[in-house]
JSON list of C-alpha atoms in Angstrom, two decimals:
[
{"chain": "A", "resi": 189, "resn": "UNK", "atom": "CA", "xyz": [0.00, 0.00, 0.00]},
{"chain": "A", "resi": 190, "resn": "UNK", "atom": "CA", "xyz": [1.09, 3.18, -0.40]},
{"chain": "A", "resi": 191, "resn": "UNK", "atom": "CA", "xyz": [2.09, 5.56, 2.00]},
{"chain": "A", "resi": 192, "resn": "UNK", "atom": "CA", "xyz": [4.80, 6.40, 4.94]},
{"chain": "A", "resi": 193, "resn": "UNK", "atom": "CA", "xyz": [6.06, 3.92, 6.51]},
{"chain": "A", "resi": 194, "resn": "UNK", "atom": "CA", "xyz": [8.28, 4.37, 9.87]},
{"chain": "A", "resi": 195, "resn": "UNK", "atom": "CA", "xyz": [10.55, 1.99, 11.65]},
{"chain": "A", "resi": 196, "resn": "UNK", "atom": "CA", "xyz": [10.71, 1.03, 14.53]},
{"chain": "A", "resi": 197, "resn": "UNK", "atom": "CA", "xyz": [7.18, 1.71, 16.17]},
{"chain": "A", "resi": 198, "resn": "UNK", "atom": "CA", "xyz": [8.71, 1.15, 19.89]},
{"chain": "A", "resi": 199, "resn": "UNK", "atom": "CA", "xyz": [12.31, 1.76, 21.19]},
{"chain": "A", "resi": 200, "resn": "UNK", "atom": "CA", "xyz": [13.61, 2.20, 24.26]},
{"chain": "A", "resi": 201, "resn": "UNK", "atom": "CA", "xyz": [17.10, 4.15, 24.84]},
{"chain": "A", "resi": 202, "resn": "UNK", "atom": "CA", "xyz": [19.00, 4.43, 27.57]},
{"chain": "A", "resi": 203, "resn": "UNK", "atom": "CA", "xyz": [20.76, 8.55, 28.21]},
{"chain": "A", "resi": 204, "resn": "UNK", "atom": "CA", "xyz": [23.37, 8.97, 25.98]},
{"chain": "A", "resi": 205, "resn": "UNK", "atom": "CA", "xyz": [22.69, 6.02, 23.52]},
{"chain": "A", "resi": 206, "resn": "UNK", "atom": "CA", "xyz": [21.92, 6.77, 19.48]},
{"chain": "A", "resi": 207, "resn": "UNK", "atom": "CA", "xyz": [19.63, 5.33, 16.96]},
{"chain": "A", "resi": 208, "resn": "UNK", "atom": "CA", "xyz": [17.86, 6.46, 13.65]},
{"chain": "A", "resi": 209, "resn": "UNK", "atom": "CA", "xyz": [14.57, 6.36, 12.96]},
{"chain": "A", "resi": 210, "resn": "UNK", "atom": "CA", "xyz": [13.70, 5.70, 9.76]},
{"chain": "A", "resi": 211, "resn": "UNK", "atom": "CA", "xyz": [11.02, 7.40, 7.17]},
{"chain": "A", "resi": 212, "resn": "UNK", "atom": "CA", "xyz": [10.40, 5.96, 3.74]},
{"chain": "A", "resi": 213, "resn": "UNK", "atom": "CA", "xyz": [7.54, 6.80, 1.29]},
{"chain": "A", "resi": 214, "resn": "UNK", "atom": "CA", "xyz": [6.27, 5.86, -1.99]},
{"chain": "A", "resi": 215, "resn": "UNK", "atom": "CA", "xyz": [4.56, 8.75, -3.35]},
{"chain": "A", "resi": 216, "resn": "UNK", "atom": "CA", "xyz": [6.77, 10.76, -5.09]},
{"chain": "A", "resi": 217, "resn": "UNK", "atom": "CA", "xyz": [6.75, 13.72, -2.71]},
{"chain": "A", "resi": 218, "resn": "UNK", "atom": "CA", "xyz": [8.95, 16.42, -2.77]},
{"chain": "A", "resi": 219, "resn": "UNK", "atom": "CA", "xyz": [8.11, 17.46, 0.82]},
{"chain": "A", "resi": 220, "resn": "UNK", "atom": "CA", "xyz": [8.93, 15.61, 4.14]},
{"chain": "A", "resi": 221, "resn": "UNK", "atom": "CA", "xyz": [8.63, 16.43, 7.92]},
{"chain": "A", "resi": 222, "resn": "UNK", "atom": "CA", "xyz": [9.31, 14.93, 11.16]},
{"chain": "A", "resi": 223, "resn": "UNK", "atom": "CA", "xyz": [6.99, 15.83, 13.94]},
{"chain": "A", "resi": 224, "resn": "UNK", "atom": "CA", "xyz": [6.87, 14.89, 17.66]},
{"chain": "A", "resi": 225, "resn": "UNK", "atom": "CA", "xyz": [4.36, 14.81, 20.04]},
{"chain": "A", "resi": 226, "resn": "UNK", "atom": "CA", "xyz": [4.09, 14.94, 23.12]},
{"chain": "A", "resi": 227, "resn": "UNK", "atom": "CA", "xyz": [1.14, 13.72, 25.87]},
{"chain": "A", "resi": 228, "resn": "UNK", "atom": "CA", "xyz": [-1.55, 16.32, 25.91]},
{"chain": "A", "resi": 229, "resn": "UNK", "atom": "CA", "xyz": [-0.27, 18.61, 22.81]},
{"chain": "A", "resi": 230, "resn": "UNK", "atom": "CA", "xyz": [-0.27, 18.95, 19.50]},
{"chain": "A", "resi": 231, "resn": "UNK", "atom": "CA", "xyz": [2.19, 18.44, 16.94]},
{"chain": "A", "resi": 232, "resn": "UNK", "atom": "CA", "xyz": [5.56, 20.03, 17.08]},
{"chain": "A", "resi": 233, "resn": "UNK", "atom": "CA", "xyz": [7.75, 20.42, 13.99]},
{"chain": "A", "resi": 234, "resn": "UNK", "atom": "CA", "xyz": [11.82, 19.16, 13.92]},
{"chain": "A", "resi": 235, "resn": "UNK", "atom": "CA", "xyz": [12.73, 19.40, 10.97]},
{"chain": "A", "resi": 236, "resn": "UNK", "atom": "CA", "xyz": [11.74, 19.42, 7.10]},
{"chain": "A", "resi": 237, "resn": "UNK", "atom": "CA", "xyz": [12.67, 18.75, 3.55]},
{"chain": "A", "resi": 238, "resn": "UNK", "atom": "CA", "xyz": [11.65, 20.30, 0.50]},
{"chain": "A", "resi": 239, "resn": "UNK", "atom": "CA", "xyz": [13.78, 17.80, -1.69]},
{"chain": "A", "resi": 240, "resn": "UNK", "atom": "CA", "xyz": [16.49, 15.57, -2.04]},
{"chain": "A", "resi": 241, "resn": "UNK", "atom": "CA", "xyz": [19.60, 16.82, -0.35]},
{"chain": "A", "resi": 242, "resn": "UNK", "atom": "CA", "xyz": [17.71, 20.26, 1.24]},
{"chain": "A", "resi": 243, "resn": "UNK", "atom": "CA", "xyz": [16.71, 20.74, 4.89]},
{"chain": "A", "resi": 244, "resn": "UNK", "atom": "CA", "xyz": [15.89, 23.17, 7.46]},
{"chain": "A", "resi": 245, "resn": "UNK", "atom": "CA", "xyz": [15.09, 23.15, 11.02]},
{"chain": "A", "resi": 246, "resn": "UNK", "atom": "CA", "xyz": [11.67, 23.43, 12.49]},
{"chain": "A", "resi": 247, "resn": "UNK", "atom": "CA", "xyz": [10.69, 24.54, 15.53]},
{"chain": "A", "resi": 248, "resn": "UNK", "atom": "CA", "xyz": [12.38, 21.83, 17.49]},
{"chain": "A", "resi": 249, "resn": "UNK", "atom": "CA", "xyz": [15.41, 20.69, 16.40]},
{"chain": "A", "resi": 250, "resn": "UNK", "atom": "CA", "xyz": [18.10, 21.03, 19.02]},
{"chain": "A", "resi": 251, "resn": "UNK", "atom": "CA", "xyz": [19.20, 17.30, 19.61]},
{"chain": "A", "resi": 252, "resn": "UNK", "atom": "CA", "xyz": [17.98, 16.25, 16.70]},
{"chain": "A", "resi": 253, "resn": "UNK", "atom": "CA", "xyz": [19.77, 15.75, 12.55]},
{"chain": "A", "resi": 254, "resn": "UNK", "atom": "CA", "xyz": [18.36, 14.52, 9.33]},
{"chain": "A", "resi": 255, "resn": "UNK", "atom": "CA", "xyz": [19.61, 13.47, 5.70]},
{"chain": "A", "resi": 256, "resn": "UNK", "atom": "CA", "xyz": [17.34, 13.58, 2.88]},
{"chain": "A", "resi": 257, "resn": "UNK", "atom": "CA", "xyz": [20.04, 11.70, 0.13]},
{"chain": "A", "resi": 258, "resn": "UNK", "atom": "CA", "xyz": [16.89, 10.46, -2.21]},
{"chain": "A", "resi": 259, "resn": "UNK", "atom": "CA", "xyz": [12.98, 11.73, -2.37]},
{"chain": "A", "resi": 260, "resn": "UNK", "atom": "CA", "xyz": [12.04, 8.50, -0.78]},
{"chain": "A", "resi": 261, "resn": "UNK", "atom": "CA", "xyz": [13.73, 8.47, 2.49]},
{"chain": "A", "resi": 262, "resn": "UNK", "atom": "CA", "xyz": [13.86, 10.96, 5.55]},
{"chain": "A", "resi": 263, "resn": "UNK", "atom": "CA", "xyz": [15.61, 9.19, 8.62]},
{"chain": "A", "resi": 264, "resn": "UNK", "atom": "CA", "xyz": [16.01, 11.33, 11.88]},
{"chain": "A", "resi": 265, "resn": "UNK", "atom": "CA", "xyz": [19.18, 10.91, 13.72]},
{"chain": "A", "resi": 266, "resn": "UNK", "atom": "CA", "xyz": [18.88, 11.32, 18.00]},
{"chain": "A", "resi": 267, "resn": "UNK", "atom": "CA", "xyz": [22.68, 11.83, 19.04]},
{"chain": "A", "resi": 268, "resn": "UNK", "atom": "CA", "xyz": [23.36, 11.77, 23.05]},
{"chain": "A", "resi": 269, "resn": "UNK", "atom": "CA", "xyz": [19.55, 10.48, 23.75]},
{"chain": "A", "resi": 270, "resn": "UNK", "atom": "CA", "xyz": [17.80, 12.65, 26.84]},
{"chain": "A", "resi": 271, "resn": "UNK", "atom": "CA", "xyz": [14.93, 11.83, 28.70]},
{"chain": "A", "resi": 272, "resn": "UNK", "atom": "CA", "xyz": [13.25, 15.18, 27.47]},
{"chain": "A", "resi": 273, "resn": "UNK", "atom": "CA", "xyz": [13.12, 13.33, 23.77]},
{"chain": "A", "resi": 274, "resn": "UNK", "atom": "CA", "xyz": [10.59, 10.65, 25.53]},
{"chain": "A", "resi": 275, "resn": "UNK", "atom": "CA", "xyz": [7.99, 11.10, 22.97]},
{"chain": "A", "resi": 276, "resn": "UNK", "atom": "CA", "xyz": [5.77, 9.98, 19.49]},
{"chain": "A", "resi": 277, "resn": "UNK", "atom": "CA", "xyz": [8.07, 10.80, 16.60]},
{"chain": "A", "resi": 278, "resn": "UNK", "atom": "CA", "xyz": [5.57, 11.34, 13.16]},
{"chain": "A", "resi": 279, "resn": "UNK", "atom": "CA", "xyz": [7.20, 11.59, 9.75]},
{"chain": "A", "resi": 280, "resn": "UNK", "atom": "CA", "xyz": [4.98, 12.86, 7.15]},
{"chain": "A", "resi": 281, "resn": "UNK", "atom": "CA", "xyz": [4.66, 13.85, 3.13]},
{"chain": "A", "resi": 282, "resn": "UNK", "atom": "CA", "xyz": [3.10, 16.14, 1.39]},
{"chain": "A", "resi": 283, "resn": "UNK", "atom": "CA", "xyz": [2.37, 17.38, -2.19]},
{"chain": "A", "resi": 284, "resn": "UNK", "atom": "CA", "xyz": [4.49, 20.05, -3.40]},
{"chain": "A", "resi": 285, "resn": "UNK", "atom": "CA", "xyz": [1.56, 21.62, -5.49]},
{"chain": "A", "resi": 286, "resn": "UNK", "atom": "CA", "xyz": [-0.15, 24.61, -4.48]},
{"chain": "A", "resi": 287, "resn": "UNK", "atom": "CA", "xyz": [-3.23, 23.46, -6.12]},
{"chain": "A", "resi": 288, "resn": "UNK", "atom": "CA", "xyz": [-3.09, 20.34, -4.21]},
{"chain": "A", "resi": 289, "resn": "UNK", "atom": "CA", "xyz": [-3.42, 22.17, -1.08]},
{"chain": "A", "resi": 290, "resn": "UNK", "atom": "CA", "xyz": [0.30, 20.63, 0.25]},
{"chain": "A", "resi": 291, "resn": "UNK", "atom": "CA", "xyz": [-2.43, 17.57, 1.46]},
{"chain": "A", "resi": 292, "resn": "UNK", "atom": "CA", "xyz": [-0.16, 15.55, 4.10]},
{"chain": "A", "resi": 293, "resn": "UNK", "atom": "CA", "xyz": [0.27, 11.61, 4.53]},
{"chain": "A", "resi": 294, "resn": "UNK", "atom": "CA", "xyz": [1.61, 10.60, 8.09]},
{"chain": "A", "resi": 295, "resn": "UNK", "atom": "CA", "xyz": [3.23, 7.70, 9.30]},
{"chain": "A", "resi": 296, "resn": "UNK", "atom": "CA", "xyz": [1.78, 5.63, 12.00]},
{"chain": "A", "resi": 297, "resn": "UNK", "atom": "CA", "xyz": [4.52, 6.76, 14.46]},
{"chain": "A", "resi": 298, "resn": "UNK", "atom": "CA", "xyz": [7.57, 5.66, 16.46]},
{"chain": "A", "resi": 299, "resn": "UNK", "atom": "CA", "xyz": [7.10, 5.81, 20.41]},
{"chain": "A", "resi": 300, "resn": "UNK", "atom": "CA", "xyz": [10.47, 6.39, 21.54]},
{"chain": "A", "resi": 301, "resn": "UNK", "atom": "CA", "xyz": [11.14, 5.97, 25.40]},
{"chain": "A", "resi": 302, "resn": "UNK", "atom": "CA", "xyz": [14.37, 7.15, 26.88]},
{"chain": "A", "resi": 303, "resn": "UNK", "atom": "CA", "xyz": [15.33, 5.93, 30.08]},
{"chain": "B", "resi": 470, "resn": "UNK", "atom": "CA", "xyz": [4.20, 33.39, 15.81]},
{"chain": "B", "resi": 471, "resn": "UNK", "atom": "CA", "xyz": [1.28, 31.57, 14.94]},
{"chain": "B", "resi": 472, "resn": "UNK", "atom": "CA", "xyz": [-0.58, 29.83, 17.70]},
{"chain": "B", "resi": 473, "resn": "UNK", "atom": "CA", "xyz": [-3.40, 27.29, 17.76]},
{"chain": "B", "resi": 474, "resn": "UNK", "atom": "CA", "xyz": [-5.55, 26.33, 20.66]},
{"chain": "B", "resi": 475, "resn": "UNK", "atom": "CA", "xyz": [-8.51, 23.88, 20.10]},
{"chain": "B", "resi": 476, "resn": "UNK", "atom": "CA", "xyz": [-11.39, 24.13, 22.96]},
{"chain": "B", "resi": 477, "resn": "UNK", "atom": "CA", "xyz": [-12.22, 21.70, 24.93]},
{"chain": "B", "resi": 478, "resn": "UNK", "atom": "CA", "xyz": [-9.47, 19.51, 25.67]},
{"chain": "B", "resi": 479, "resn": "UNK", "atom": "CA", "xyz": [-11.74, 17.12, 25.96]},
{"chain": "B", "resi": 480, "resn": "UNK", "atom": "CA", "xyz": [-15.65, 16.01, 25.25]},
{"chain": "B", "resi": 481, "resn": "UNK", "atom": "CA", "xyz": [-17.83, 13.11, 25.88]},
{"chain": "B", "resi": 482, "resn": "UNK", "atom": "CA", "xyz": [-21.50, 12.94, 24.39]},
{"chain": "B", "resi": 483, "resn": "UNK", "atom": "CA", "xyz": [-24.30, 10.01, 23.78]},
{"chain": "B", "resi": 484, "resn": "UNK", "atom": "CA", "xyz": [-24.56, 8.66, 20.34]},
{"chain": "B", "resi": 485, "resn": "UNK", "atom": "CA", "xyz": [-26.44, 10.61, 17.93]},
{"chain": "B", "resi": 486, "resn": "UNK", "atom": "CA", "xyz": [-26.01, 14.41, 19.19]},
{"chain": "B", "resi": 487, "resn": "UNK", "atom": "CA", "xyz": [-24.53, 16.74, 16.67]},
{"chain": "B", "resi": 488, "resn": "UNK", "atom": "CA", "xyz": [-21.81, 18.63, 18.34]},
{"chain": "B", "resi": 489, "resn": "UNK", "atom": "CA", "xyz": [-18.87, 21.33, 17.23]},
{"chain": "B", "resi": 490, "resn": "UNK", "atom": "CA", "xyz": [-15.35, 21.39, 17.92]},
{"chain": "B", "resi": 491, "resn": "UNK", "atom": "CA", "xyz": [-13.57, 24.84, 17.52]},
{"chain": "B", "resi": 492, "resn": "UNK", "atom": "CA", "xyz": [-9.90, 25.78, 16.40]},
{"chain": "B", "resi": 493, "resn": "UNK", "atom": "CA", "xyz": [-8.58, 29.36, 17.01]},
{"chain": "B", "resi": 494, "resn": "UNK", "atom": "CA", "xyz": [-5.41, 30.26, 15.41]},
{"chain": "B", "resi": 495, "resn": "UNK", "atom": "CA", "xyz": [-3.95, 33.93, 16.41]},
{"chain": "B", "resi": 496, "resn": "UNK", "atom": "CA", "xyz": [-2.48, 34.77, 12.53]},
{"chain": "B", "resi": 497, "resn": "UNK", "atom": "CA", "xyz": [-4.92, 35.03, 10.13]},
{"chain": "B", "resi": 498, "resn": "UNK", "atom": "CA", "xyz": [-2.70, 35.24, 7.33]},
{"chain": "B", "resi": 499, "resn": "UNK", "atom": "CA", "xyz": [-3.13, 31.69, 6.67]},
{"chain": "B", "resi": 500, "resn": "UNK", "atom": "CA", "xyz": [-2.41, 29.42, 3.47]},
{"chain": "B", "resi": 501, "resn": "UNK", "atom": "CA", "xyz": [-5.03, 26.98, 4.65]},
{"chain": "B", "resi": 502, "resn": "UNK", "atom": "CA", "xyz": [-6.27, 24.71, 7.70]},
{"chain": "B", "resi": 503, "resn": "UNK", "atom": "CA", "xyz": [-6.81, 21.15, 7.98]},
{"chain": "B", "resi": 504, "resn": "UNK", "atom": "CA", "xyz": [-8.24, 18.98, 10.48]},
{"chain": "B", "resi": 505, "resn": "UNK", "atom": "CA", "xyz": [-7.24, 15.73, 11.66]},
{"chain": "B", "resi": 506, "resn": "UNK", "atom": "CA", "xyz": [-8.40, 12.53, 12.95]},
{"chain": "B", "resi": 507, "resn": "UNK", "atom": "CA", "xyz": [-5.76, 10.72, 15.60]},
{"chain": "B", "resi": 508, "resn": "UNK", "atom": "CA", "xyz": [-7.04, 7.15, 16.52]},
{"chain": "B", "resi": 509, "resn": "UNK", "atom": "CA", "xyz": [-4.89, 6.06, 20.26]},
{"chain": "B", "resi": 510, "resn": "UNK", "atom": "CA", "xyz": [-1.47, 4.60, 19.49]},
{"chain": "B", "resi": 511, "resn": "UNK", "atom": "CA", "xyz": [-1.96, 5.07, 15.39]},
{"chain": "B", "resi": 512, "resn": "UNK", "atom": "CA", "xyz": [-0.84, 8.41, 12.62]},
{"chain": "B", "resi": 513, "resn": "UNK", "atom": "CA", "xyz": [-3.30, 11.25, 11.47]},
{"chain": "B", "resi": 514, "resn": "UNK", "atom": "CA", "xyz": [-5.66, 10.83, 8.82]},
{"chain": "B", "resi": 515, "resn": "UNK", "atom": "CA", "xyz": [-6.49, 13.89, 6.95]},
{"chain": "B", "resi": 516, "resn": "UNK", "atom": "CA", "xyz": [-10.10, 14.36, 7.18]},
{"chain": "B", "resi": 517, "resn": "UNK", "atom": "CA", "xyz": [-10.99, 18.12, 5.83]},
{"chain": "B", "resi": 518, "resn": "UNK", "atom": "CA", "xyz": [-9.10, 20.73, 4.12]},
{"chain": "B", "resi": 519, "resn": "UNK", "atom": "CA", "xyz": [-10.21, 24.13, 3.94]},
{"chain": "B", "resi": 520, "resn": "UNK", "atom": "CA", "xyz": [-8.19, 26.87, 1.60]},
{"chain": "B", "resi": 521, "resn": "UNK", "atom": "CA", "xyz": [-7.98, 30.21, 2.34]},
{"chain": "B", "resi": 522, "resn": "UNK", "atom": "CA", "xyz": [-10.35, 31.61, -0.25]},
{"chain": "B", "resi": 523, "resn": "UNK", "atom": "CA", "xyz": [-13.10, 29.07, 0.87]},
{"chain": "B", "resi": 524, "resn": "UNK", "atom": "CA", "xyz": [-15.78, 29.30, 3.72]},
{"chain": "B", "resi": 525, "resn": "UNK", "atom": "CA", "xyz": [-16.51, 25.62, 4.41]},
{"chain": "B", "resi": 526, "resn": "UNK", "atom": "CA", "xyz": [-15.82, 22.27, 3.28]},
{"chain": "B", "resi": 527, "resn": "UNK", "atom": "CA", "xyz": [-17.97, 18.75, 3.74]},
{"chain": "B", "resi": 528, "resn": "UNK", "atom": "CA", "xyz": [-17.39, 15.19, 3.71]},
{"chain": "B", "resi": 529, "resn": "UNK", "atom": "CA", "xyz": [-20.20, 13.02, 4.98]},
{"chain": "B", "resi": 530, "resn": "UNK", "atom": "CA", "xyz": [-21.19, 13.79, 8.43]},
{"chain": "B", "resi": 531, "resn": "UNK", "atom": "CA", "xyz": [-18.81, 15.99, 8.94]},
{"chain": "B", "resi": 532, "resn": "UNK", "atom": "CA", "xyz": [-18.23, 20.03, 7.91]},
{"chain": "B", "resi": 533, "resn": "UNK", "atom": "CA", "xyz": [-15.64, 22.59, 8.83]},
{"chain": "B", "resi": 534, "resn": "UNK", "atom": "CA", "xyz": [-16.37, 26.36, 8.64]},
{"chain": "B", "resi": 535, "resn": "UNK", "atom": "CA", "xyz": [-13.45, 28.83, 8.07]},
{"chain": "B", "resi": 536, "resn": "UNK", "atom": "CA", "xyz": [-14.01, 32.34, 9.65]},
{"chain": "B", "resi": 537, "resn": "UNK", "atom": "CA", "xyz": [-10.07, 34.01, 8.99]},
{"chain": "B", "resi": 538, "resn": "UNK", "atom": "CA", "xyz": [-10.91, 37.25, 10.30]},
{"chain": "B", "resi": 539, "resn": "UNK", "atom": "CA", "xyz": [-12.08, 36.12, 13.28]},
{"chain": "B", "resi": 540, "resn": "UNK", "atom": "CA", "xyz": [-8.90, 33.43, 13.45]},
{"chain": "B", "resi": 541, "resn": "UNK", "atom": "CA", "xyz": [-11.69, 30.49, 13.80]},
{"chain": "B", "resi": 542, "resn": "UNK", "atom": "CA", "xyz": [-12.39, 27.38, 12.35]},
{"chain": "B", "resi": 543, "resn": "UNK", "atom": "CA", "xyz": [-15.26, 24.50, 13.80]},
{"chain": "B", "resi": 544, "resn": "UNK", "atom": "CA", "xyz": [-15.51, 21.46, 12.98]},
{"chain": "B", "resi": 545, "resn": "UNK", "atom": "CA", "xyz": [-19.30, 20.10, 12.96]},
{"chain": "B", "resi": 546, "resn": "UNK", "atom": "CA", "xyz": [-20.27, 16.24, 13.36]},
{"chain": "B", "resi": 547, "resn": "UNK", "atom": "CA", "xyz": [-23.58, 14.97, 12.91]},
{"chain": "B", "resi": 548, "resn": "UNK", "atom": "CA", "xyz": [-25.39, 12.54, 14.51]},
{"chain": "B", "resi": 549, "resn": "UNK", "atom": "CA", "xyz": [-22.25, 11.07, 16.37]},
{"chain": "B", "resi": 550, "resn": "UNK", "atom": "CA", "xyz": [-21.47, 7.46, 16.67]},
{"chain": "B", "resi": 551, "resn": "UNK", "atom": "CA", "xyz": [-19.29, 5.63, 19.14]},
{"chain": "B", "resi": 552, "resn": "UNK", "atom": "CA", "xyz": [-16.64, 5.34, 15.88]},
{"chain": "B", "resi": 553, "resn": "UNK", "atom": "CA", "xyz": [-15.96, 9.20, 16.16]},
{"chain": "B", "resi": 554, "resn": "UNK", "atom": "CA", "xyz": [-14.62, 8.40, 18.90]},
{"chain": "B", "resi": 555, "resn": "UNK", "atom": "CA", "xyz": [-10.63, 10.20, 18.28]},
{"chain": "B", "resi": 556, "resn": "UNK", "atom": "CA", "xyz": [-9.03, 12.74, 19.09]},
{"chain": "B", "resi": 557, "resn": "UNK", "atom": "CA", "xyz": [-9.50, 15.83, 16.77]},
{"chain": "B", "resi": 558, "resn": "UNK", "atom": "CA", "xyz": [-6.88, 17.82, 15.32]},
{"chain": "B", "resi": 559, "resn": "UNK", "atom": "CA", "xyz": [-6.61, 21.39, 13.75]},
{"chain": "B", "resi": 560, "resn": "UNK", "atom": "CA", "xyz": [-3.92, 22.77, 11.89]},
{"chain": "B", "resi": 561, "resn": "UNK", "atom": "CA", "xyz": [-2.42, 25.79, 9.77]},
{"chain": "B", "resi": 562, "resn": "UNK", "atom": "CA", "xyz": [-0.38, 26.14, 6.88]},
{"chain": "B", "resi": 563, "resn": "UNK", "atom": "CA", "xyz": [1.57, 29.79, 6.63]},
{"chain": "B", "resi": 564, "resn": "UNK", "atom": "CA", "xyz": [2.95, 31.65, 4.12]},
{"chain": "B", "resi": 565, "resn": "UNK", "atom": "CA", "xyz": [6.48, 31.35, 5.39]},
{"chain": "B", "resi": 566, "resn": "UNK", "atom": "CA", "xyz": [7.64, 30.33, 2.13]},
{"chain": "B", "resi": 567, "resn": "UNK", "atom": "CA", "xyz": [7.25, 27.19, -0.20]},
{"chain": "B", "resi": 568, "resn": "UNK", "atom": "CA", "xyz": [7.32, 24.44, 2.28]},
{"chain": "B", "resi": 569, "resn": "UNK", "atom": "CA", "xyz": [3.95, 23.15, 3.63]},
{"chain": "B", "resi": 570, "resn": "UNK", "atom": "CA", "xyz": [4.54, 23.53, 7.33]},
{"chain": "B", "resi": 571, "resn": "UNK", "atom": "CA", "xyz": [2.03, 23.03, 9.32]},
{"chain": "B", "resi": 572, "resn": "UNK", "atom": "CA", "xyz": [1.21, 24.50, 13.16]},
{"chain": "B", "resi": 573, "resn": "UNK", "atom": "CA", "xyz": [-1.09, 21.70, 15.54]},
{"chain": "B", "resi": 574, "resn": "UNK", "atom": "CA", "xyz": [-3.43, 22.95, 18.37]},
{"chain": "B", "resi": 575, "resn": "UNK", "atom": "CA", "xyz": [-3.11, 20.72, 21.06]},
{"chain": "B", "resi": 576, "resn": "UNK", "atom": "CA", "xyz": [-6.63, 18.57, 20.08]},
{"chain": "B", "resi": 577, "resn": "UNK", "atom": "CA", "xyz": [-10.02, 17.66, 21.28]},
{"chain": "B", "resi": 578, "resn": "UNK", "atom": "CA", "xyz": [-10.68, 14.18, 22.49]},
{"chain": "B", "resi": 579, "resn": "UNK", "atom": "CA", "xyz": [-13.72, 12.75, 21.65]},
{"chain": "B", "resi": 580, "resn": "UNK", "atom": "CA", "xyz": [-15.93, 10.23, 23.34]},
{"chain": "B", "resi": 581, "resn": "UNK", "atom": "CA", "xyz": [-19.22, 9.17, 21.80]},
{"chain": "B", "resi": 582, "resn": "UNK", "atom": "CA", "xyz": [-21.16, 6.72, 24.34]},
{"chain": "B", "resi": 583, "resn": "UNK", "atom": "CA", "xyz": [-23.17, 4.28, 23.38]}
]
C-alpha cells in the first residue's frame, strides 16, 4: 500500500545512547517532515525537507539531525539520547503543489522511550 | 508566531447528538487549515481541508467552517457514533515560504457513548 512507513514503532534508549529512525515513502513527494508529540499537545515540527539533499530546522530541532540523500527516504538521527526526547516521533509527506493544497500523509509513528 | 488552541481539551456525548469542535489560530494570514483525525497509538488521517479563499468544506457527516478574520475554524459532526470516537486535530499552513509547514493545536478528544 502506499504511504509512509516508519521503523521502529517502539524503542527504548538508555541517556546517551543513538539510533535512527527511519522514514520511507512511496509517493513521489517532494516534501517531508518529522513531527513529535508529546502527551496532551499537538504536533511540534523538527525538521523538514523540501527535496532531495535540502533541509531546514523546524521549531524543534536542538538534539535532533536529518539526511534527505533520495525523495524517498527521511531518517532522523537522536545523538546523546535525553529523557526530554521521551515522545511519538511522526514523519509525514506532502504534495508540493499549491493546487493540491500541500495535502499531508503521516506515518503511523515511532514511540520512543528514553530511560 | 502563529498559535493554535482547540477548545475543549476534551468532550464526551451520547450517540447521535450533533456537536462542534472549535480551532482558534492567532495569525490570520493563513495558506489553509486542515483537520485531523488521531485514533490512540496510530498516525493522522487527513479528514478536511479548507483553503484560504473558501468558507466551508464537507465530507459526509462531517463540515468545517473557516471564519479568517475572526482566526476560527469549527468542525461540525452529525449525529455522532461511538466510531468518532478520536481525538481531533486542527492545523495551519503559513505563508512562510514554499514548504507546507504546518502549526497543531493541542486537540479535542472525543468520546461518543453508546
Amino acid at each position: 500500500n502506499a504511504g509512509v512507513t516508519q521503523t521502529p514503532k517502539f524503542r527504548i534508549l538508555k541517556i546517551g545512547q543513538s539510533m535512527t529512525l527511519q522514514c520511507t515513502q512511496d509517493m513521489n513527494h517532494n516534501y517531508m517532515y518529522w513531527y513529535r508529540q508529546d502527551p496532551g499537545m499537538g504536533l511540534k515540527l523538527i525538521y523538514y525537507s523540501v527535496g532531495a539533499g535540502i533541509t531546514d530546522k523546524g521549531e524543534v530541532p536542538n538534539g535532533y539531525n536529518v539526511s534527505r540523500s533520495t525523495t524517498e527516504d527521511f531518517p532522523l538521527r537522536l545523538e546523546l539520547a535525553a529523557p526530554s526526547q521521551t515522545s511519538v516521533y511522526f514523519c509525514a509527506s506532502s504534495y508540493s503543489d499549491r493546487t493540491r493544497g500541500y495535502g499531508y500523509t503521516f506515518g503511523s509513528g515511532t514511540r520512543l522511550t528514553v530511560v | 508566531k502563529q498559535e493554535v488552541t482547540q477548545i475543549p481539551a476534551a468532550l464526551s456525548v451520547p450517540e447521535g447528538e450533533n456537536l462542534v469542535l472549535n480551532c482558534s489560530f492567532t495569525d490570520s494570514a493563513i495558506y489553509n487549515l486542515q483537520w485531523f483525525r488521531q485514533d490512540p497509538g496510530k498516525g493522522l488521517t487527513s479528514l478536511l481541508l479548507i483553503q484560504s479563499s473558501q468558507r466551508e468544506q464537507t465530507s459526509g457527516r462531517l463540515n468545517a467552517s473557516l471564519d479568517k478574520s475572526s482566526g476560527r475554524s469549527t468542525l461540525y459532526i452529525a449525529a455522532s457514533q461511538p466510531g468518532d470516537s478520536a481525538t481531533y486535530l486542527c492545523a495551519v499552513r503559513g505563508f512562510s515560504g514554499n514548504t507546507g509547514k504546518l502549526i497543531f493545536g493541542q486537540g479535542t478528544t472525543l468520546q461518543v457513548k453508546p
